[in-house]
CSV table of C-alpha atoms in Angstrom, one decimal:
chain,number,residue,atom,x,y,z
A,1144,MET,CA,-56.3,-16.0,32.1
A,1145,THR,CA,-55.6,-19.4,33.5
A,1146,THR,CA,-52.8,-20.1,35.9
A,1147,SER,CA,-51.1,-22.2,33.3
A,1148,SER,CA,-51.4,-19.4,30.7
A,1149,ARG,CA,-49.8,-16.9,33.1
A,1150,ALA,CA,-47.0,-19.3,33.8
A,1151,ALA,CA,-46.4,-19.9,30.1
A,1152,ARG,CA,-46.4,-16.1,29.5
A,1153,PHE,CA,-44.0,-15.5,32.4
A,1154,GLY,CA,-41.7,-18.3,31.1
A,1155,LEU,CA,-41.7,-16.7,27.7
A,1156,THR,CA,-40.9,-13.3,29.1
A,1157,LEU,CA,-38.0,-14.7,31.1
A,1158,CYS,CA,-36.7,-16.5,28.0
A,1159,LEU,CA,-36.9,-13.4,25.9
A,1160,ALA,CA,-35.2,-11.4,28.6
A,1161,ALA,CA,-32.4,-14.0,28.8
A,1162,LEU,CA,-31.9,-13.9,25.1
A,1163,GLY,CA,-31.8,-10.1,25.1
A,1164,LEU,CA,-29.1,-10.2,27.9
A,1165,ALA,CA,-27.1,-12.8,25.9
A,1166,ALA,CA,-27.3,-10.6,22.8
A,1167,SER,CA,-26.3,-7.4,24.6
A,1168,SER,CA,-23.5,-9.3,26.3
A,1169,ALA,CA,-22.2,-10.7,23.1
A,1170,PHE,CA,-22.3,-7.2,21.6
A,1171,ALA,CA,-20.5,-5.8,24.6
A,1172,GLN,CA,-17.8,-8.4,24.3
A,1173,LYS,CA,-17.1,-7.5,20.6
A,1174,THR,CA,-13.4,-6.5,20.4
A,1175,THR,CA,-12.4,-3.5,18.3
A,1176,LEU,CA,-9.0,-3.7,16.6
A,1177,GLN,CA,-7.4,-0.4,15.6
A,1178,VAL,CA,-5.8,-1.2,12.2
A,1179,TYR,CA,-3.5,1.4,10.6
A,1180,THR,CA,-3.4,1.1,6.9
A,1181,ALA,CA,-2.3,2.7,3.6
A,1182,LEU,CA,-4.6,0.4,1.6
A,1183,GLU,CA,-6.5,1.9,-1.3
A,1184,THR,CA,-10.0,2.8,-0.2
A,1185,ASP,CA,-11.4,0.6,-3.0
A,1186,ALA,CA,-10.0,-2.4,-1.2
A,1187,MET,CA,-10.6,-1.6,2.5
A,1188,LYS,CA,-14.3,-2.6,2.6
A,1189,ARG,CA,-13.7,-6.0,1.0
A,1190,TYR,CA,-11.1,-6.9,3.6
A,1191,LYS,CA,-13.1,-5.6,6.5
A,1192,ASP,CA,-16.3,-7.4,5.4
A,1193,GLY,CA,-14.4,-10.7,4.8
A,1194,PHE,CA,-12.6,-10.7,8.1
A,1195,GLU,CA,-15.6,-9.7,10.2
A,1196,LYS,CA,-17.7,-12.4,8.6
A,1197,ALA,CA,-15.1,-15.0,9.6
A,1198,ASN,CA,-14.6,-13.3,13.0
A,1199,PRO,CA,-17.9,-11.9,14.1
A,1200,ASP,CA,-16.6,-11.1,17.6
A,1201,ILE,CA,-14.1,-8.6,16.2
A,1202,GLU,CA,-14.6,-5.2,14.6
A,1203,VAL,CA,-12.0,-3.6,12.4
A,1204,ARG,CA,-11.5,0.1,12.8
A,1205,TRP,CA,-9.4,1.5,10.0
A,1206,VAL,CA,-7.1,4.5,10.4
A,1207,ARG,CA,-6.0,5.3,6.9
A,1208,ASP,CA,-3.6,7.7,5.2
A,1209,SER,CA,-0.8,7.5,2.6
A,1210,THR,CA,2.2,5.4,3.4
A,1211,GLY,CA,4.6,8.2,4.5
A,1212,ILE,CA,1.9,9.7,6.8
A,1213,VAL,CA,1.1,6.4,8.4
A,1214,THR,CA,4.8,5.6,8.9
A,1215,ALA,CA,5.4,9.0,10.5
A,1216,LYS,CA,2.3,8.6,12.7
A,1217,LEU,CA,3.5,5.2,14.0
A,1218,LEU,CA,7.0,6.5,14.8
A,1219,ALA,CA,5.5,9.5,16.5
A,1220,GLU,CA,3.3,7.3,18.7
A,1221,LYS,CA,6.1,4.9,19.6
A,1222,ALA,CA,6.0,6.0,23.3
A,1223,ASN,CA,2.2,5.8,23.3
A,1224,PRO,CA,1.1,3.3,20.6
A,1225,GLN,CA,-2.5,3.4,19.4
A,1226,ALA,CA,-2.5,0.7,16.7
A,1227,ASP,CA,-3.0,-3.0,17.3
A,1228,VAL,CA,-2.2,-4.1,13.8
A,1229,VAL,CA,-0.7,-2.5,10.6
A,1230,ALA,CA,-2.0,-3.8,7.3
A,1231,GLY,CA,-1.4,-2.7,3.7
A,1232,LEU,CA,1.7,-0.7,4.6
A,1233,ALA,CA,5.0,-0.8,2.7
A,1234,ALA,CA,7.4,-3.5,3.8
A,1235,SER,CA,10.2,-0.9,3.7
A,1236,SER,CA,8.2,1.1,6.3
A,1237,LEU,CA,7.6,-2.1,8.4
A,1238,ALA,CA,11.3,-3.0,8.2
A,1239,LEU,CA,12.0,0.5,9.7
A,1240,LEU,CA,9.4,-0.2,12.5
A,1241,LYS,CA,11.1,-3.6,13.0
A,1242,GLN,CA,14.4,-1.9,13.4
A,1243,GLU,CA,12.8,0.3,16.1
A,1244,GLY,CA,11.6,-2.8,18.0
A,1245,MET,CA,7.9,-2.0,17.4
A,1246,LEU,CA,6.7,-5.2,15.8
A,1247,MET,CA,5.7,-8.6,17.3
A,1248,PRO,CA,7.3,-11.5,15.5
A,1249,TYR,CA,4.5,-13.8,14.5
A,1250,GLU,CA,4.0,-16.6,11.9
A,1251,PRO,CA,0.4,-16.6,11.0
A,1252,GLN,CA,-1.6,-19.8,10.3
A,1253,GLY,CA,-1.1,-20.8,6.6
A,1254,PHE,CA,2.1,-18.9,6.3
A,1255,LYS,CA,3.9,-21.9,4.8
A,1256,GLU,CA,1.5,-21.7,1.8
A,1257,LEU,CA,2.7,-18.2,0.9
A,1258,ASN,CA,5.6,-17.2,-1.4
A,1259,PRO,CA,8.5,-16.6,1.1
A,1260,ALA,CA,10.1,-14.1,-1.2
A,1261,TYR,CA,7.4,-11.6,-0.2
A,1262,SER,CA,7.7,-11.7,3.6
A,1263,ASP,CA,10.3,-10.9,6.3
A,1264,THR,CA,13.0,-13.6,6.2
A,1265,ALA,CA,13.3,-13.8,10.0
A,1266,LYS,CA,11.8,-16.8,11.8
A,1267,PRO,CA,9.2,-16.0,12.9
A,1268,PRO,CA,8.6,-13.1,10.5
A,1269,SER,CA,7.8,-9.6,11.8
A,1270,TRP,CA,5.8,-8.7,8.6
A,1271,VAL,CA,4.0,-10.9,6.1
A,1272,GLY,CA,3.5,-9.8,2.5
A,1273,MET,CA,0.1,-9.4,0.8
A,1274,ASP,CA,1.1,-8.2,-2.7
A,1275,VAL,CA,3.8,-6.5,-4.7
A,1276,TRP,CA,3.2,-3.0,-6.1
A,1277,ALA,CA,5.5,-1.4,-8.6
A,1278,ALA,CA,6.1,1.8,-10.5
A,1279,THR,CA,4.1,2.5,-13.7
A,1280,ILE,CA,3.9,5.5,-15.9
A,1281,CYS,CA,0.4,6.6,-16.9
A,1282,PHE,CA,0.5,8.3,-20.3
A,1283,ASN,CA,-2.6,10.1,-21.7
A,1284,ARG,CA,-2.2,9.5,-25.4
A,1285,VAL,CA,-5.0,12.0,-26.4
A,1286,GLU,CA,-3.4,14.9,-24.5
A,1287,ALA,CA,0.1,13.9,-25.5
A,1288,GLN,CA,-0.9,14.0,-29.2
A,1289,LYS,CA,-2.3,17.5,-28.7
A,1290,LEU,CA,1.0,18.6,-27.2
A,1291,GLY,CA,3.2,16.6,-29.7
A,1292,LEU,CA,4.7,14.5,-26.9
A,1293,PRO,CA,6.2,11.1,-27.9
A,1294,LYS,CA,5.5,8.1,-25.8
A,1295,PRO,CA,8.4,7.5,-23.4
A,1296,GLU,CA,9.9,4.0,-23.1
A,1297,SER,CA,12.4,4.6,-20.2
A,1298,TRP,CA,13.0,6.5,-17.0
A,1299,LYS,CA,15.8,8.4,-18.8
A,1300,ASP,CA,13.3,9.5,-21.6
A,1301,LEU,CA,11.4,11.5,-19.0
A,1302,THR,CA,14.4,13.9,-18.6
A,1303,LYS,CA,14.1,15.1,-22.3
A,1304,PRO,CA,13.3,18.8,-22.6
A,1305,ILE,CA,10.1,18.1,-24.6
A,1306,TYR,CA,8.4,16.8,-21.4
A,1307,LYS,CA,9.0,20.1,-19.4
A,1308,GLY,CA,6.1,20.8,-17.1
A,1309,THR,CA,4.0,17.7,-18.2
A,1310,ILE,CA,4.9,15.2,-15.4
A,1311,SER,CA,3.5,14.7,-11.9
A,1312,MET,CA,5.0,12.4,-9.4
A,1313,PRO,CA,4.2,11.3,-5.8
A,1314,HIS,CA,6.1,13.0,-3.0
A,1315,PRO,CA,8.4,10.4,-1.4
A,1316,ALA,CA,7.8,11.6,2.2
A,1317,SER,CA,4.1,11.2,1.8
A,1318,SER,CA,3.7,8.3,-0.6
A,1319,GLY,CA,5.1,4.8,-0.5
A,1320,THR,CA,5.0,4.9,-4.3
A,1321,GLY,CA,7.1,8.1,-4.4
A,1322,TYR,CA,9.6,6.5,-2.0
A,1323,LEU,CA,10.0,3.3,-4.0
A,1324,ASP,CA,10.7,5.4,-7.1
A,1325,VAL,CA,13.4,7.4,-5.4
A,1326,SER,CA,15.0,4.4,-3.6
A,1327,SER,CA,15.0,2.3,-6.7
A,1328,TRP,CA,16.7,5.0,-8.8
A,1329,LEU,CA,19.4,5.3,-6.2
A,1330,GLN,CA,19.9,1.5,-6.1
A,1331,MET,CA,19.6,1.1,-9.8
A,1332,TRP,CA,22.2,3.7,-10.8
A,1333,GLY,CA,24.1,4.3,-7.6
A,1334,GLU,CA,23.6,7.4,-5.4
A,1335,GLU,CA,25.7,9.9,-7.5
A,1336,GLU,CA,24.0,9.0,-10.8
A,1337,GLY,CA,20.6,8.6,-9.1
A,1338,TRP,CA,20.6,12.1,-7.7
A,1339,LYS,CA,21.8,13.4,-11.1
A,1340,TYR,CA,18.9,11.7,-12.7
A,1341,MET,CA,16.4,13.2,-10.2
A,1342,ASP,CA,18.0,16.7,-10.8
A,1343,ALA,CA,17.3,16.3,-14.5
A,1344,LEU,CA,13.8,14.9,-14.0
A,1345,HIS,CA,13.0,17.7,-11.6
A,1346,GLN,CA,13.3,20.2,-14.5
A,1347,ASN,CA,10.3,18.5,-16.1
A,1348,ILE,CA,8.2,17.9,-13.0
A,1349,ALA,CA,5.1,20.1,-12.8
A,1350,GLN,CA,4.1,18.9,-9.3
A,1351,TYR,CA,5.0,16.5,-6.6
A,1352,VAL,CA,1.7,15.3,-5.0
A,1353,HIS,CA,0.9,13.6,-1.7
A,1354,SER,CA,-0.6,10.3,-3.1
A,1355,GLY,CA,0.6,7.5,-5.2
A,1356,SER,CA,-2.7,7.3,-7.0
A,1357,LYS,CA,-3.1,11.0,-7.8
A,1358,PRO,CA,-0.5,11.3,-10.7
A,1359,CYS,CA,-2.4,8.6,-12.7
A,1360,LYS,CA,-5.7,10.2,-11.9
A,1361,GLN,CA,-4.2,13.5,-13.2
A,1362,ALA,CA,-3.1,11.8,-16.3
A,1363,ALA,CA,-6.5,10.3,-16.8
A,1364,THR,CA,-8.2,13.7,-16.6
A,1365,GLY,CA,-5.5,15.4,-18.7
A,1366,GLU,CA,-4.4,17.7,-15.9
A,1367,PHE,CA,-0.9,16.5,-16.7
A,1368,PRO,CA,-0.4,14.1,-19.5
A,1369,ILE,CA,2.2,12.0,-17.7
A,1370,GLY,CA,1.9,10.6,-14.2
A,1371,ILE,CA,4.4,8.4,-12.4
A,1372,SER,CA,2.2,6.1,-10.4
A,1373,PHE,CA,1.7,2.4,-9.8
A,1374,GLU,CA,-0.1,-0.5,-11.5
A,1375,PHE,CA,-3.1,-0.7,-9.2
A,1376,ARG,CA,-4.3,2.8,-10.1
A,1377,ALA,CA,-3.1,2.6,-13.7
A,1378,HIS,CA,-5.1,-0.6,-14.2
A,1379,GLN,CA,-8.2,1.0,-12.6
A,1380,VAL,CA,-8.2,4.2,-14.7
A,1381,LYS,CA,-7.6,2.2,-17.9
A,1382,LYS,CA,-10.4,-0.2,-16.9
A,1383,ALA,CA,-12.7,2.8,-16.4
A,1384,GLY,CA,-12.1,3.9,-20.0
A,1385,ALA,CA,-9.5,6.7,-19.6
A,1386,PRO,CA,-7.3,7.1,-22.7
A,1387,VAL,CA,-4.3,6.1,-20.7
A,1388,ASP,CA,-1.5,3.7,-21.8
A,1389,LEU,CA,0.6,1.9,-19.1
A,1390,ILE,CA,4.3,2.2,-19.5
A,1391,PHE,CA,6.8,-0.1,-17.8
A,1392,PRO,CA,10.2,1.6,-18.2
A,1393,LYS,CA,12.8,-0.7,-19.6
A,1394,GLU,CA,15.5,0.0,-17.0
A,1395,GLY,CA,13.3,-1.8,-14.4
A,1396,LEU,CA,10.5,-1.0,-12.0
A,1397,GLY,CA,10.9,0.1,-8.4
A,1398,TRP,CA,8.7,-1.9,-6.2
A,1399,ASP,CA,7.6,-2.6,-2.6
A,1400,ILE,CA,5.4,-5.0,-0.8
A,1401,GLU,CA,2.1,-4.3,1.0
A,1402,ALA,CA,2.3,-6.3,4.2
A,1403,THR,CA,0.7,-7.0,7.6
A,1404,SER,CA,2.3,-6.8,11.1
A,1405,VAL,CA,1.1,-7.2,14.7
A,1406,MET,CA,2.2,-4.3,16.9
A,1407,LYS,CA,4.3,-5.5,19.9
A,1408,THR,CA,2.4,-3.2,22.2
A,1409,THR,CA,-1.2,-4.3,21.4
A,1410,THR,CA,-3.3,-5.1,24.4
A,1411,LYS,CA,-5.4,-7.5,22.2
A,1412,PRO,CA,-2.7,-9.9,21.0
A,1413,GLN,CA,-5.0,-12.9,20.3
A,1414,GLN,CA,-7.4,-10.9,18.2
A,1415,ALA,CA,-4.6,-9.1,16.4
A,1416,LYS,CA,-3.0,-12.5,15.6
A,1417,ARG,CA,-6.4,-13.7,14.2
A,1418,PHE,CA,-6.4,-10.7,11.9
A,1419,ALA,CA,-2.9,-11.6,10.7
A,1420,ASP,CA,-4.0,-15.2,10.2
A,1421,TRP,CA,-6.9,-14.1,8.0
A,1422,MET,CA,-4.8,-11.6,6.0
A,1423,ALA,CA,-2.4,-14.5,5.2
A,1424,SER,CA,-5.3,-16.8,4.1
A,1425,LYS,CA,-6.2,-17.8,0.6
A,1426,GLU,CA,-9.6,-16.0,1.0
A,1427,ALA,CA,-7.8,-12.7,1.6
A,1428,ASN,CA,-5.4,-13.3,-1.2
A,1429,VAL,CA,-8.2,-13.9,-3.6
A,1430,ILE,CA,-9.6,-10.5,-2.7
A,1431,THR,CA,-6.1,-9.0,-3.2
A,1432,ALA,CA,-6.0,-10.5,-6.7
A,1433,ASN,CA,-8.8,-8.3,-7.9
A,1434,TRP,CA,-6.3,-5.4,-8.1
A,1435,TRP,CA,-2.7,-6.8,-8.0
A,1436,ALA,CA,-0.8,-8.9,-10.5
A,1437,VAL,CA,1.5,-10.4,-7.9
A,1438,VAL,CA,0.1,-11.7,-4.7
A,1439,ALA,CA,1.7,-13.7,-1.9
A,1440,TYR,CA,-0.5,-16.8,-2.2
A,1441,PRO,CA,0.7,-18.7,-5.3
A,1442,GLY,CA,-1.8,-19.5,-8.0
A,1443,VAL,CA,-4.6,-17.0,-7.2
A,1444,ALA,CA,-3.4,-14.0,-9.2
A,1445,SER,CA,-5.3,-13.4,-12.4
A,1446,LYS,CA,-4.4,-11.6,-15.7
A,1447,LEU,CA,-5.1,-7.9,-15.4
A,1448,GLU,CA,-5.7,-5.6,-18.4
A,1449,GLY,CA,-2.6,-3.6,-19.3
A,1450,ILE,CA,-0.2,-5.6,-17.1
A,1451,PRO,CA,2.3,-7.7,-19.1
A,1452,ASP,CA,2.7,-11.4,-18.6
A,1453,ASN,CA,6.3,-11.0,-17.6
A,1454,TYR,CA,5.5,-8.3,-15.1
A,1455,GLU,CA,7.3,-10.0,-12.2
A,1456,LYS,CA,10.5,-10.2,-14.2
A,1457,LEU,CA,10.4,-6.4,-14.8
A,1458,LEU,CA,10.9,-5.7,-11.1
A,1459,ALA,CA,14.3,-4.1,-10.4
A,1460,LYS,CA,16.7,-5.3,-7.7
A,1461,ASN,CA,15.5,-3.9,-4.4
A,1462,ASP,CA,17.0,-4.1,-0.9
A,1463,LEU,CA,14.1,-3.2,1.4
A,1464,GLU,CA,16.3,-3.2,4.5
A,1465,TRP,CA,18.6,-0.6,2.8
A,1466,ALA,CA,15.6,1.4,1.8
A,1467,ALA,CA,14.3,1.4,5.4
A,1468,LYS,CA,17.7,2.1,7.0
A,1469,ASN,CA,18.4,5.1,4.7
A,1470,ARG,CA,14.9,6.5,4.6
A,1471,GLU,CA,15.4,9.5,6.8
A,1472,ARG,CA,18.7,10.5,5.1
A,1473,ILE,CA,17.2,10.1,1.6
A,1474,LEU,CA,14.1,12.1,2.4
A,1475,ALA,CA,16.1,14.9,3.9
A,1476,GLU,CA,18.2,15.2,0.8
A,1477,TRP,CA,15.3,14.9,-1.5
A,1478,GLY,CA,13.5,17.7,0.4
A,1479,LYS,CA,16.4,20.0,0.2
A,1480,ARG,CA,16.6,19.6,-3.6
A,1481,TYR,CA,13.0,19.4,-4.8
A,1482,GLU,CA,10.5,20.5,-2.1
A,1483,GLY,CA,9.8,23.7,-4.0
A,1484,LYS,CA,7.5,21.9,-6.5
A,1485,ALA,CA,5.4,20.0,-3.8
A,1486,GLU,CA,1.7,20.6,-3.8
A,1487,PRO,CA,0.3,22.2,-0.6
A,1488,LYS,CA,-0.5,19.6,2.0
A,1489,PRO,CA,-4.2,19.0,2.5
């Protein structure tokens, strides 16, 4: 080998070594964001992939559970916070965390493009909405016909004796959907009448389950012909071919907002803010529109099978701050009255 060949090979080796060091250094510098979420598992991968493609130096590590469990976990960790960001959690839960002083006020890039009705009204906001989700009854028409059950049209219909033992509903301490049901009935009819309604409904409940999706899945399989759930899961089971009709009770629909917040105690504020920026982007909202009829970015929502065109007008009056402030009291009262029909916790 000639001297020049040796020099060329040596130079190539140094170059490859430098590239290797640069690559390992870039990998080592990748920041991991701990993101607490109650997002449906169907959606999590799409958000993670989209964000990491736009921000290759950041990795999202999800910590997922149902809304009530995530909320309780965040409150329990208040003295020793683990999350950098919260995404896809109920705004009523985030309002509670805000009251506890746990959130960092931050207006993400592009915020002015979003519908302000679906975010915190403070300036800057402590939580920024992604989408609205609302109560929907899943009704298995095949199983109902076998049992001679008429199709309900209202919440009050569900208290009729013919429905005894045929209804499942999310547990409000575990599920954000369950809590929006309970808080909406109390707001809709006043507390005295709201509790009377739930006493009557309780007579017909077969089981309170620890997931907002599960009642609709149970209706789809015929385990219980009627499931109080929400439109995301209702749309999904109908799309998959289950003999399920979607019912939107005429008194109005309880609802909440899935939203994103930066935790005040994050040690990675710049990366956490970049995550909040991306979740407020049109790109993220287009992903959201795959499953939700009402999204924060105007004009990107599409028509979903089974969801009526006037869906937004069916949403009941809802004071999210009231729901947050009274959450502990409401759940304690609910537990005293109805816990006996809760499914065992997993």
